[in-house]
Amino acid sequence: MRILTLSSSPLSDKSFRIGLGVVVIFGAAEILSAAYYYVSRIHVSQAPLRPPVVAMRTPSVSLAIVPPSANEALPPAAPAAPSVIDRLLEEATALRARGDTANALARLQEASERDPKNAKVLEETAKIYESIQNFDRSNETWRKIQEIGPSAGASFELAATRLKLGVPTPAAVESGLPGPSRLDLGTSRTDANGTLEGSNLGITEVTATETPDADAETNLTLRIGVKKRPNAAIDHTKVKIQVYFYDTVDDKDVKLTDAEVTYEWLTPNHDWASSDPEMLAVTYTRPKSNLLSPEAALSAAAAAVNPGKKSPASKPGSAKAGESGRRKYLGYIVRVYYHNQLQAVRADPTRLLKLYPPSPTASP
C-alpha cells in the first residue's frame, strides 16, 4: 500500500508567518482607531456649549458745539409795536395839550370801546371833562376807575382823591373865590369882537343855530371862527379855546350847564397856517326831561305785558333834573388863550361876563 506524505518547505512557512503578522498588525490598528474615535466623541458631548463671542465695534461720535459766525448771528428782535389803545391814548393826550378836546374825546371814546376798563383811558377822559368843567361827567368817569379797584394803580388813587377832595368847582371859581385873578374887561382895551389889544388871535364870529329835535328840549350849535392877526406865526399846539354854556335854574339862578356838550372842528387842519379863520362847532343838547331811559322803557314794557310785575325804582340820576330845578338854556362864554394868555372873549348875553369874568391866564 502506498502512503501519501505531504511536506512543506521552510521557505513557504516563513512567508505565511509574515503575512499573518501583517494582518494582525493591521487589525490592531483598526481597533485602536475605532477606540480613539468613540472616546473623543464622548468627551465632546460632555463639554458645555458656549456661544461664540463676537466683538462689536461701535463707531464713536464726537459732538461739538460750534458758535454761530458773525454772518449767521440772529437779528435782534424788533421792538413790539404799540397797541391800538396806546396809540389812541397818546393821540388824545397830544390833542388835549393843544386844546383840541373834541378830537381828544373822540380818540378816547374809540379806545374805551375796545377796552372799557382801561384805567389810563378813563383817567385821561376824566381830566378832559374837568378841563371843560363838565364835572358830572368827570366824576362819573372817576367812579368807573374806582370800580376797577386797586389794580388800576395810580389811577385808582387819583380817582379816590378827586372824588374825596374834588377840583375847584365852577361856583367857587366863577364867583371870584380863591383861584386865578379875574380880568376886568371894563378897564382892558378890546375891539368890537372882544379881542384884547396886542393879542395874536381873535374871534371873528360866533353864530348860534337851534335845530328842531323831537328828543331834546334844546339842540343848539355854536359856530365859532378864530383868526390870527396878519403876519402872526401861530403854534397851534399852544392854542386853547374854551366854551362854557349856562342855564337858568327855575328862571332865577344862573348855573353852568349840565347838558351834553360836544365839539367838532369844521376846518380840517385848524393850524392857523393861513389867514383864513378856523371854524369850530360846539353843540349843546338837553334831552327832554320826560323821556324814559332805555332801562326804564324796558321795565315799562315788561310791566305792560305782565301787569303784576312792578317796574324797578328809578336810578338816582333819573330824577336829577327835577331835584336840581328846571333848567333852561341861557347863553355862552367863549374864551381863546394862546400860550395860556387870554387873547379874546365873547359872550351872549354879555351880562355873563360880569357874573363870570374870564381869567387872564389859563391853567397849563
Short mmCIF file of N, CA and C in Angstrom, two decimals, residues 31-128:
data_model
loop_
_atom_site.label_atom_id
_atom_site.label_comp_id
_atom_site.label_asym_id
_atom_site.label_seq_id
_atom_site.Cartn_x
_atom_site.Cartn_y
_atom_site.Cartn_z
N ILE A 31 -8.54 48.53 15.40
CA ILE A 31 -9.20 48.55 16.73
C ILE A 31 -8.84 49.82 17.48
N LEU A 32 -7.59 50.23 17.45
CA LEU A 32 -7.14 51.42 18.18
C LEU A 32 -7.81 52.70 17.57
N SER A 33 -7.92 52.70 16.24
CA SER A 33 -8.56 53.86 15.61
C SER A 33 -10.02 53.98 16.01
N ALA A 34 -10.72 52.85 16.02
CA ALA A 34 -12.13 52.88 16.42
C ALA A 34 -12.28 53.30 17.86
N ALA A 35 -11.40 52.80 18.71
CA ALA A 35 -11.49 53.16 20.13
C ALA A 35 -11.23 54.66 20.33
N TYR A 36 -10.24 55.22 19.67
CA TYR A 36 -9.93 56.66 19.79
C TYR A 36 -11.11 57.51 19.31
N TYR A 37 -11.75 57.09 18.25
CA TYR A 37 -12.89 57.83 17.69
C TYR A 37 -14.04 57.92 18.67
N TYR A 38 -14.41 56.76 19.27
CA TYR A 38 -15.54 56.73 20.21
C TYR A 38 -15.23 57.48 21.50
N VAL A 39 -14.02 57.37 21.97
CA VAL A 39 -13.63 58.09 23.22
C VAL A 39 -13.67 59.60 23.00
N SER A 40 -13.19 60.05 21.85
CA SER A 40 -13.21 61.50 21.58
C SER A 40 -14.63 62.04 21.47
N ARG A 41 -15.55 61.29 20.92
CA ARG A 41 -16.95 61.72 20.81
C ARG A 41 -17.59 61.86 22.18
N ILE A 42 -17.26 60.95 23.11
CA ILE A 42 -17.82 61.04 24.47
C ILE A 42 -17.37 62.31 25.14
N HIS A 43 -16.14 62.75 25.00
CA HIS A 43 -15.62 63.98 25.63
C HIS A 43 -16.27 65.23 25.03
N VAL A 44 -16.51 65.20 23.73
CA VAL A 44 -17.12 66.36 23.09
C VAL A 44 -18.56 66.56 23.53
N SER A 45 -19.32 65.46 23.69
CA SER A 45 -20.71 65.56 24.14
C SER A 45 -20.84 66.04 25.56
N GLN A 46 -19.84 65.75 26.41
CA GLN A 46 -19.90 66.19 27.81
C GLN A 46 -19.43 67.64 28.00
N ALA A 47 -18.77 68.25 27.06
CA ALA A 47 -18.27 69.63 27.21
C ALA A 47 -19.42 70.63 27.10
N PRO A 48 -19.54 71.75 28.01
CA PRO A 48 -20.64 72.76 27.93
C PRO A 48 -20.53 73.58 26.66
N LEU A 49 -21.72 73.84 26.16
CA LEU A 49 -21.79 74.64 24.94
C LEU A 49 -21.67 76.12 25.30
N ARG A 50 -20.80 76.83 24.71
CA ARG A 50 -20.60 78.27 24.95
C ARG A 50 -20.81 79.02 23.64
N PRO A 51 -21.72 80.04 23.71
CA PRO A 51 -21.94 80.79 22.46
C PRO A 51 -20.69 81.54 22.06
N PRO A 52 -20.52 81.63 20.83
CA PRO A 52 -19.33 82.38 20.38
C PRO A 52 -19.47 83.87 20.71
N VAL A 53 -18.39 84.41 21.13
CA VAL A 53 -18.35 85.84 21.47
C VAL A 53 -17.90 86.61 20.25
N VAL A 54 -18.82 87.55 19.87
CA VAL A 54 -18.49 88.38 18.69
C VAL A 54 -18.22 89.79 19.17
N ALA A 55 -17.12 90.29 18.91
CA ALA A 55 -16.75 91.66 19.32
C ALA A 55 -17.39 92.65 18.38
N MET A 56 -18.28 93.52 18.97
CA MET A 56 -18.94 94.55 18.19
C MET A 56 -18.21 95.87 18.42
N ARG A 57 -17.86 96.48 17.38
CA ARG A 57 -17.15 97.76 17.48
C ARG A 57 -18.08 98.90 17.11
N THR A 58 -18.43 99.68 18.14
CA THR A 58 -19.34 100.82 17.90
C THR A 58 -18.54 102.04 17.48
N PRO A 59 -18.94 102.60 16.39
CA PRO A 59 -18.18 103.81 15.97
C PRO A 59 -18.44 104.95 16.94
N SER A 60 -17.42 105.63 17.36
CA SER A 60 -17.54 106.75 18.30
C SER A 60 -17.97 108.00 17.55
N VAL A 61 -18.88 108.75 18.21
CA VAL A 61 -19.39 110.00 17.62
C VAL A 61 -19.02 111.14 18.55
N SER A 62 -18.34 112.12 18.08
CA SER A 62 -17.95 113.27 18.90
C SER A 62 -18.86 114.45 18.58
N LEU A 63 -19.48 115.04 19.64
CA LEU A 63 -20.38 116.18 19.49
C LEU A 63 -19.61 117.45 19.84
N ALA A 64 -19.70 118.39 18.97
CA ALA A 64 -19.01 119.67 19.21
C ALA A 64 -19.99 120.80 18.95
N ILE A 65 -20.12 121.77 19.89
CA ILE A 65 -20.98 122.94 19.75
C ILE A 65 -20.20 124.03 19.04
N VAL A 66 -20.68 124.36 17.87
CA VAL A 66 -19.99 125.35 17.06
C VAL A 66 -20.73 126.68 17.19
N PRO A 67 -20.12 127.71 17.74
CA PRO A 67 -20.81 129.01 17.86
C PRO A 67 -21.09 129.57 16.49
N PRO A 68 -22.27 130.25 16.36
CA PRO A 68 -22.60 130.84 15.05
C PRO A 68 -21.62 131.93 14.69
N SER A 69 -21.33 131.99 13.45
CA SER A 69 -20.42 133.03 12.99
C SER A 69 -21.12 134.39 12.99
N ALA A 70 -20.34 135.40 12.77
CA ALA A 70 -20.91 136.75 12.78
C ALA A 70 -21.94 136.93 11.69
N ASN A 71 -21.70 136.26 10.56
CA ASN A 71 -22.65 136.39 9.46
C ASN A 71 -23.95 135.65 9.73
N GLU A 72 -23.88 134.61 10.62
CA GLU A 72 -25.06 133.80 10.88
C GLU A 72 -25.77 134.21 12.16
N ALA A 73 -25.32 135.29 12.81
CA ALA A 73 -25.93 135.71 14.07
C ALA A 73 -27.39 136.09 13.85
N LEU A 74 -28.24 135.77 14.84
CA LEU A 74 -29.66 136.07 14.71
C LEU A 74 -29.88 137.57 14.79
N PRO A 75 -30.78 138.10 14.00
CA PRO A 75 -31.05 139.55 14.05
C PRO A 75 -31.74 139.89 15.36
N PRO A 76 -31.50 141.08 15.90
CA PRO A 76 -32.17 141.48 17.14
C PRO A 76 -33.67 141.57 16.95
N ALA A 77 -34.41 141.20 18.01
CA ALA A 77 -35.87 141.23 17.93
C ALA A 77 -36.35 142.66 17.78
N ALA A 78 -37.29 142.84 16.88
CA ALA A 78 -37.83 144.18 16.65
C ALA A 78 -38.69 144.60 17.84
N PRO A 79 -38.64 145.87 18.26
CA PRO A 79 -39.48 146.31 19.38
C PRO A 79 -40.95 146.15 19.06
N ALA A 80 -41.70 145.73 20.09
CA ALA A 80 -43.13 145.49 19.89
C ALA A 80 -43.84 146.80 19.54
N ALA A 81 -44.68 146.73 18.54
CA ALA A 81 -45.42 147.92 18.13
C ALA A 81 -46.46 148.27 19.20
N PRO A 82 -46.66 149.55 19.47
CA PRO A 82 -47.66 149.92 20.47
C PRO A 82 -49.04 149.46 20.06
N SER A 83 -49.84 149.11 21.04
CA SER A 83 -51.18 148.64 20.75
C SER A 83 -52.04 149.79 20.24
N VAL A 84 -53.19 149.43 19.69
CA VAL A 84 -54.09 150.45 19.16
C VAL A 84 -54.55 151.38 20.27
N ILE A 85 -54.83 150.80 21.45
CA ILE A 85 -55.30 151.62 22.58
C ILE A 85 -54.22 152.60 23.01
N ASP A 86 -52.96 152.13 23.09
CA ASP A 86 -51.87 153.03 23.48
C ASP A 86 -51.71 154.15 22.46
N ARG A 87 -51.85 153.82 21.19
CA ARG A 87 -51.72 154.84 20.16
C ARG A 87 -52.83 155.89 20.29
N LEU A 88 -54.06 155.42 20.50
CA LEU A 88 -55.19 156.35 20.65
C LEU A 88 -55.01 157.23 21.89
N LEU A 89 -54.48 156.63 22.96
CA LEU A 89 -54.27 157.39 24.19
C LEU A 89 -53.21 158.47 23.99
N GLU A 90 -52.13 158.14 23.28
CA GLU A 90 -51.10 159.13 23.01
C GLU A 90 -51.65 160.26 22.15
N GLU A 91 -52.45 159.92 21.14
CA GLU A 91 -53.03 160.95 20.29
C GLU A 91 -53.96 161.85 21.10
N ALA A 92 -54.78 161.24 21.97
CA ALA A 92 -55.71 162.04 22.77
C ALA A 92 -54.95 162.98 23.72
N THR A 93 -53.86 162.49 24.31
CA THR A 93 -53.07 163.33 25.21
C THR A 93 -52.47 164.52 24.47
N ALA A 94 -51.97 164.25 23.27
CA ALA A 94 -51.40 165.34 22.47
C ALA A 94 -52.47 166.34 22.05
N LEU A 95 -53.64 165.84 21.68
CA LEU A 95 -54.73 166.74 21.29
C LEU A 95 -55.21 167.58 22.46
N ARG A 96 -55.28 166.97 23.64
CA ARG A 96 -55.70 167.75 24.83
C ARG A 96 -54.69 168.85 25.13
N ALA A 97 -53.39 168.53 24.96
CA ALA A 97 -52.36 169.54 25.22
C ALA A 97 -52.48 170.71 24.25
N ARG A 98 -53.01 170.44 23.05
CA ARG A 98 -53.21 171.51 22.06
C ARG A 98 -54.55 172.21 22.25
N GLY A 99 -55.35 171.77 23.20
CA GLY A 99 -56.65 172.38 23.42
C GLY A 99 -57.75 171.81 22.56
N ASP A 100 -57.46 170.77 21.80
CA ASP A 100 -58.47 170.16 20.91
C ASP A 100 -59.17 169.03 21.68
N THR A 101 -60.05 169.43 22.59
CA THR A 101 -60.71 168.44 23.43
C THR A 101 -61.73 167.60 22.67
N ALA A 102 -62.27 168.14 21.60
CA ALA A 102 -63.28 167.40 20.84
C ALA A 102 -62.68 166.14 20.22
N ASN A 103 -61.57 166.32 19.48
CA ASN A 103 -60.93 165.16 18.86
C ASN A 103 -60.28 164.27 19.90
N ALA A 104 -59.82 164.86 20.99
CA ALA A 104 -59.24 164.04 22.07
C ALA A 104 -60.29 163.10 22.65
N LEU A 105 -61.49 163.61 22.90
CA LEU A 105 -62.57 162.76 23.42
C LEU A 105 -62.97 161.70 22.41
N ALA A 106 -62.92 162.04 21.13
CA ALA A 106 -63.26 161.05 20.10
C ALA A 106 -62.27 159.88 20.12
N ARG A 107 -60.97 160.20 20.27
CA ARG A 107 -59.96 159.14 20.35
C ARG A 107 -60.17 158.28 21.59
N LEU A 108 -60.46 158.93 22.70
CA LEU A 108 -60.65 158.19 23.95
C LEU A 108 -61.90 157.33 23.91
N GLN A 109 -62.94 157.82 23.25
CA GLN A 109 -64.16 157.04 23.11
C GLN A 109 -63.88 155.77 22.31
N GLU A 110 -63.09 155.90 21.25
CA GLU A 110 -62.74 154.73 20.44
C GLU A 110 -61.92 153.74 21.26
N ALA A 111 -60.98 154.27 22.06
CA ALA A 111 -60.17 153.38 22.90
C ALA A 111 -61.01 152.70 23.96
N SER A 112 -61.97 153.43 24.54
CA SER A 112 -62.83 152.88 25.57
C SER A 112 -63.73 151.77 25.02
N GLU A 113 -64.14 151.90 23.77
CA GLU A 113 -64.96 150.85 23.16
C GLU A 113 -64.16 149.55 23.02
N ARG A 114 -62.85 149.66 22.80
CA ARG A 114 -62.01 148.48 22.69
C ARG A 114 -61.71 147.87 24.05
N ASP A 115 -61.52 148.72 25.05
CA ASP A 115 -61.22 148.23 26.41
C ASP A 115 -61.92 149.14 27.41
N PRO A 116 -63.16 148.80 27.80
CA PRO A 116 -63.93 149.69 28.68
C PRO A 116 -63.32 149.86 30.07
N LYS A 117 -62.41 149.00 30.48
CA LYS A 117 -61.85 149.08 31.83
C LYS A 117 -60.37 149.45 31.80
N ASN A 118 -59.97 150.18 30.79
CA ASN A 118 -58.59 150.67 30.74
C ASN A 118 -58.49 151.92 31.61
N ALA A 119 -57.77 151.82 32.73
CA ALA A 119 -57.74 152.91 33.70
C ALA A 119 -57.11 154.17 33.13
N LYS A 120 -56.07 154.03 32.31
CA LYS A 120 -55.41 155.21 31.76
C LYS A 120 -56.33 155.97 30.80
N VAL A 121 -57.10 155.23 30.02
CA VAL A 121 -58.05 155.88 29.11
C VAL A 121 -59.11 156.62 29.92
N LEU A 122 -59.63 155.98 30.96
CA LEU A 122 -60.65 156.63 31.79
C LEU A 122 -60.08 157.85 32.50
N GLU A 123 -58.85 157.76 32.97
CA GLU A 123 -58.23 158.90 33.66
C GLU A 123 -58.11 160.10 32.73
N GLU A 124 -57.64 159.85 31.51
CA GLU A 124 -57.48 160.95 30.56
C GLU A 124 -58.85 161.55 30.21
N THR A 125 -59.86 160.68 30.09
CA THR A 125 -61.21 161.17 29.80
C THR A 125 -61.72 162.07 30.92
N ALA A 126 -61.52 161.65 32.16
CA ALA A 126 -61.97 162.44 33.30
C ALA A 126 -61.27 163.79 33.35
N LYS A 127 -59.98 163.82 33.02
CA LYS A 127 -59.23 165.08 33.04
C LYS A 127 -59.76 166.05 31.98
N ILE A 128 -60.12 165.50 30.83
CA ILE A 128 -60.66 166.38 29.78
C ILE A 128 -62.00 166.96 30.21
#
